[in-house]
Amino acid sequence: VLFYDGQYAEAEVFLTDLVRKDGKNSQALFNLGFVYGEQNKYKLAIEAYEQFLRVADKSDGDIPVAKKKIKELKAKMARGR
């Protein structure tokens, strides 16, 4: 997987295309949030995580992680990082 190799720009293109084709692909949205966050694109990361929360199955184990990431990203934005 591209983002495990630190190829965030390439992963962003791939994941954005997946989400464009299927806006309810929760795993792609979650991973896109991660990729955006790693590139300091905090607003986009938050949006991806929030969309993930809207479409993910309620039993998805990544829901608590996404909520935590949103809080962390909002704090980084508030600090101007």
PDB file of C-alpha atoms in Angstrom:
ATOM      1  CA  VAL A   1       0.000   0.000   0.000  1.00  0.00           C
ATOM      2  CA  LEU A   2       1.396   3.344  -1.051  1.00  0.00           C
ATOM      3  CA  PHE A   3       0.885   5.230   2.194  1.00  0.00           C
ATOM      4  CA  TYR A   4       2.756   2.570   4.182  1.00  0.00           C
ATOM      5  CA  ASP A   5       5.749   3.407   1.996  1.00  0.00           C
ATOM      6  CA  GLY A   6       5.350   7.139   2.628  1.00  0.00           C
ATOM      7  CA  GLN A   7       4.158   7.745  -0.932  1.00  0.00           C
ATOM      8  CA  TYR A   8       1.405  10.057   0.265  1.00  0.00           C
ATOM      9  CA  ALA A   9       0.942  12.081  -2.930  1.00  0.00           C
ATOM     10  CA  GLU A  10       0.508   8.910  -4.968  1.00  0.00           C
ATOM     11  CA  ALA A  11      -1.811   7.412  -2.356  1.00  0.00           C
ATOM     12  CA  GLU A  12      -3.862  10.620  -2.352  1.00  0.00           C
ATOM     13  CA  VAL A  13      -4.436  10.359  -6.109  1.00  0.00           C
ATOM     14  CA  PHE A  14      -5.415   6.691  -5.857  1.00  0.00           C
ATOM     15  CA  LEU A  15      -7.723   7.146  -2.850  1.00  0.00           C
ATOM     16  CA  THR A  16      -9.337  10.307  -4.218  1.00  0.00           C
ATOM     17  CA  ASP A  17     -10.190   8.401  -7.375  1.00  0.00           C
ATOM     18  CA  LEU A  18     -11.702   5.561  -5.335  1.00  0.00           C
ATOM     19  CA  VAL A  19     -13.822   7.984  -3.311  1.00  0.00           C
ATOM     20  CA  ARG A  20     -14.915   9.810  -6.458  1.00  0.00           C
ATOM     21  CA  LYS A  21     -16.136   6.494  -7.886  1.00  0.00           C
ATOM     22  CA  ASP A  22     -17.731   5.334  -4.619  1.00  0.00           C
ATOM     23  CA  GLY A  23     -18.344   8.017  -2.015  1.00  0.00           C
ATOM     24  CA  LYS A  24     -19.414   5.354   0.475  1.00  0.00           C
ATOM     25  CA  ASN A  25     -16.126   3.464   0.435  1.00  0.00           C
ATOM     26  CA  SER A  26     -15.451   3.854   4.139  1.00  0.00           C
ATOM     27  CA  GLN A  27     -11.983   2.294   4.093  1.00  0.00           C
ATOM     28  CA  ALA A  28     -10.851   4.601   1.283  1.00  0.00           C
ATOM     29  CA  LEU A  29     -12.217   7.614   3.192  1.00  0.00           C
ATOM     30  CA  PHE A  30     -10.472   6.582   6.396  1.00  0.00           C
ATOM     31  CA  ASN A  31      -7.181   6.062   4.565  1.00  0.00           C
ATOM     32  CA  LEU A  32      -7.602   9.335   2.699  1.00  0.00           C
ATOM     33  CA  GLY A  33      -7.995  11.110   6.030  1.00  0.00           C
ATOM     34  CA  PHE A  34      -4.718   9.574   7.162  1.00  0.00           C
ATOM     35  CA  VAL A  35      -2.929  10.513   3.934  1.00  0.00           C
ATOM     36  CA  TYR A  36      -4.160  14.108   4.065  1.00  0.00           C
ATOM     37  CA  GLY A  37      -3.100  14.378   7.698  1.00  0.00           C
ATOM     38  CA  GLU A  38       0.393  13.121   6.928  1.00  0.00           C
ATOM     39  CA  GLN A  39       0.679  15.851   4.280  1.00  0.00           C
ATOM     40  CA  ASN A  40      -0.471  18.540   6.756  1.00  0.00           C
ATOM     41  CA  LYS A  41      -3.719  18.995   4.818  1.00  0.00           C
ATOM     42  CA  TYR A  42      -5.649  19.124   8.051  1.00  0.00           C
ATOM     43  CA  LYS A  43      -8.940  20.530   6.787  1.00  0.00           C
ATOM     44  CA  LEU A  44      -9.158  17.901   4.048  1.00  0.00           C
ATOM     45  CA  ALA A  45      -8.202  15.184   6.537  1.00  0.00           C
ATOM     46  CA  ILE A  46     -10.987  16.238   8.888  1.00  0.00           C
ATOM     47  CA  GLU A  47     -13.474  16.289   6.020  1.00  0.00           C
ATOM     48  CA  ALA A  48     -12.448  12.779   4.933  1.00  0.00           C
ATOM     49  CA  TYR A  49     -12.703  11.434   8.479  1.00  0.00           C
ATOM     50  CA  GLU A  50     -16.098  13.092   8.957  1.00  0.00           C
ATOM     51  CA  GLN A  51     -17.363  11.588   5.719  1.00  0.00           C
ATOM     52  CA  PHE A  52     -16.005   8.226   6.880  1.00  0.00           C
ATOM     53  CA  LEU A  53     -18.022   8.577  10.095  1.00  0.00           C
ATOM     54  CA  ARG A  54     -21.188   9.257   8.074  1.00  0.00           C
ATOM     55  CA  VAL A  55     -20.856   6.172   5.865  1.00  0.00           C
ATOM     56  CA  ALA A  56     -19.037   3.617   8.037  1.00  0.00           C
ATOM     57  CA  ASP A  57     -20.891   0.674   9.479  1.00  0.00           C
ATOM     58  CA  LYS A  58     -21.615   1.459  13.130  1.00  0.00           C
ATOM     59  CA  SER A  59     -19.546  -1.553  14.220  1.00  0.00           C
ATOM     60  CA  ASP A  60     -16.449  -0.406  12.294  1.00  0.00           C
ATOM     61  CA  GLY A  61     -13.454  -0.551  14.609  1.00  0.00           C
ATOM     62  CA  ASP A  62     -11.925   2.542  12.998  1.00  0.00           C
ATOM     63  CA  ILE A  63     -14.699   4.849  14.255  1.00  0.00           C
ATOM     64  CA  PRO A  64     -12.973   5.635  17.591  1.00  0.00           C
ATOM     65  CA  VAL A  65      -9.690   6.195  15.741  1.00  0.00           C
ATOM     66  CA  ALA A  66     -11.331   8.615  13.289  1.00  0.00           C
ATOM     67  CA  LYS A  67     -12.945  10.576  16.138  1.00  0.00           C
ATOM     68  CA  LYS A  68      -9.595  10.809  17.913  1.00  0.00           C
ATOM     69  CA  LYS A  69      -7.841  11.908  14.714  1.00  0.00           C
ATOM     70  CA  ILE A  70     -10.441  14.639  14.130  1.00  0.00           C
ATOM     71  CA  LYS A  71      -9.808  16.039  17.624  1.00  0.00           C
ATOM     72  CA  GLU A  72      -6.042  15.902  17.114  1.00  0.00           C
ATOM     73  CA  LEU A  73      -6.244  17.587  13.716  1.00  0.00           C
ATOM     74  CA  LYS A  74      -8.510  20.351  14.994  1.00  0.00           C
ATOM     75  CA  ALA A  75      -6.032  20.973  17.816  1.00  0.00           C
ATOM     76  CA  LYS A  76      -3.166  21.195  15.314  1.00  0.00           C
ATOM     77  CA  MET A  77      -5.147  23.660  13.228  1.00  0.00           C
ATOM     78  CA  ALA A  78      -5.881  25.759  16.310  1.00  0.00           C
ATOM     79  CA  ARG A  79      -2.153  25.846  17.118  1.00  0.00           C
ATOM     80  CA  GLY A  80      -1.413  26.905  13.553  1.00  0.00           C
ATOM     81  CA  ARG A  81       0.632  23.830  12.664  1.00  0.00           C
TER      82      ARG A  81
END
